Amino acid sequence: MADLLFFTGTMDSGKSTLALQTNHNHSTRGRVGRIFTAHDRAGAATLSSRLGLTHDAAEVTGDLNFWNHVVGLLTQGGRVDYMICDEAQFYAPEQIDQLAKVVDELSIDVFAFGILTDFRGRLFPATARLVELADRMLTLQVEALCWCGERATHNARTEDGVMVTDGEVIVVGDVESGPLTAGEEPDVAYEVLCRRHHRRRLTAARARATSLAADPLPFG
């Protein structure tokens, strides 16, 4: 029996690293897989880990129909034993239904990796559908930490260092970013926070600034 497995966690919890490891484990056992991703930080058609590992992948666009794609591969004599689907939060809900159909009708294992909620703390439509359809949902054991040391549960977006709670849902950024230069668009970055500090919009930078303001260094 094939399964639709959903691996989830916040940013920095090692989802893409696990996706690459899962592909390695299965491919070394002679299984043939297909790798998919969307809006990866390294660019189109690339699955990358923050550890520096990368692998070629097929870019998931809005017009990709997983069912038609896989049936087309099989009809042309191709082989597909499993599918690695990274950044699944960026897929369309109907694409998740197509993946479930691939599992049920073609007996192909699907390993989906993605975060549950966006920077506003709301479920992505695709991950909501994965929660509804997945045979199993597994939370990654490598816990990302908020700046305060507590377990991070929320993904925060910052623009020029200031946390925001509205705007486009999909904006590619990273947990590290450089300074903004004159004439550039606002510098978008992400940070993982515990619920308490996400609710208070208290990022690491703001916490440091608040601490310095409350306890300035003495002069002389």
Tab-separated table of N, CA and C in Angstrom, residues 1-3 31 67 74 80-82 99-110:
chain	number	residue	atom	x	y	z
A	1	MET	N	0.846	-1.200	0.000
A	1	MET	CA	0.000	0.000	0.000
A	1	MET	C	0.881	1.250	0.000
A	2	ALA	N	0.559	2.153	-0.882
A	2	ALA	CA	1.280	3.422	-0.918
A	2	ALA	C	0.657	4.390	0.086
A	3	ASP	N	1.431	5.404	0.482
A	3	ASP	CA	0.968	6.373	1.473
A	3	ASP	C	1.229	7.789	1.016
A	31	ARG	N	14.960	2.355	-5.916
A	31	ARG	CA	13.657	2.931	-6.255
A	31	ARG	C	13.861	4.191	-7.092
A	67	TRP	N	-1.574	14.391	-11.544
A	67	TRP	CA	-2.132	13.147	-12.074
A	67	TRP	C	-1.777	12.987	-13.553
A	74	LEU	N	4.302	7.433	-17.055
A	74	LEU	CA	4.117	5.980	-17.073
A	74	LEU	C	3.728	5.487	-18.466
A	80	VAL	N	7.974	5.415	-11.880
A	80	VAL	CA	7.863	6.296	-10.726
A	80	VAL	C	7.451	5.455	-9.526
A	81	ASP	N	8.347	5.318	-8.556
A	81	ASP	CA	8.041	4.563	-7.341
A	81	ASP	C	7.624	5.471	-6.190
A	82	TYR	N	8.119	6.695	-6.215
A	82	TYR	CA	7.796	7.634	-5.139
A	82	TYR	C	7.982	9.062	-5.631
A	99	LEU	N	-2.328	14.594	-5.869
A	99	LEU	CA	-1.319	13.735	-5.244
A	99	LEU	C	-1.977	12.563	-4.524
A	100	ALA	N	-3.084	12.824	-3.847
A	100	ALA	CA	-3.802	11.743	-3.163
A	100	ALA	C	-4.308	10.707	-4.177
A	101	LYS	N	-4.745	11.175	-5.331
A	101	LYS	CA	-5.214	10.265	-6.375
A	101	LYS	C	-4.066	9.407	-6.915
A	102	VAL	N	-2.880	10.023	-7.047
A	102	VAL	CA	-1.690	9.276	-7.486
A	102	VAL	C	-1.387	8.147	-6.507
A	103	VAL	N	-1.487	8.442	-5.219
A	103	VAL	CA	-1.241	7.424	-4.188
A	103	VAL	C	-2.270	6.306	-4.290
A	104	ASP	N	-3.539	6.668	-4.346
A	104	ASP	CA	-4.619	5.684	-4.275
A	104	ASP	C	-4.780	4.863	-5.550
A	105	GLU	N	-4.628	5.515	-6.697
A	105	GLU	CA	-4.903	4.836	-7.972
A	105	GLU	C	-3.671	4.225	-8.624
A	106	LEU	N	-2.496	4.778	-8.328
A	106	LEU	CA	-1.274	4.294	-8.978
A	106	LEU	C	-0.306	3.638	-8.002
A	107	SER	N	-0.658	3.632	-6.711
A	107	SER	CA	0.177	3.011	-5.670
A	107	SER	C	1.597	3.571	-5.661
A	108	ILE	N	1.695	4.893	-5.753
A	108	ILE	CA	2.978	5.591	-5.703
A	108	ILE	C	3.050	6.360	-4.389
A	109	ASP	N	4.131	6.153	-3.643
A	109	ASP	CA	4.299	6.871	-2.380
A	109	ASP	C	4.570	8.349	-2.636
A	110	VAL	N	3.929	9.204	-1.848
A	110	VAL	CA	4.168	10.648	-1.933
A	110	VAL	C	4.628	11.130	-0.568
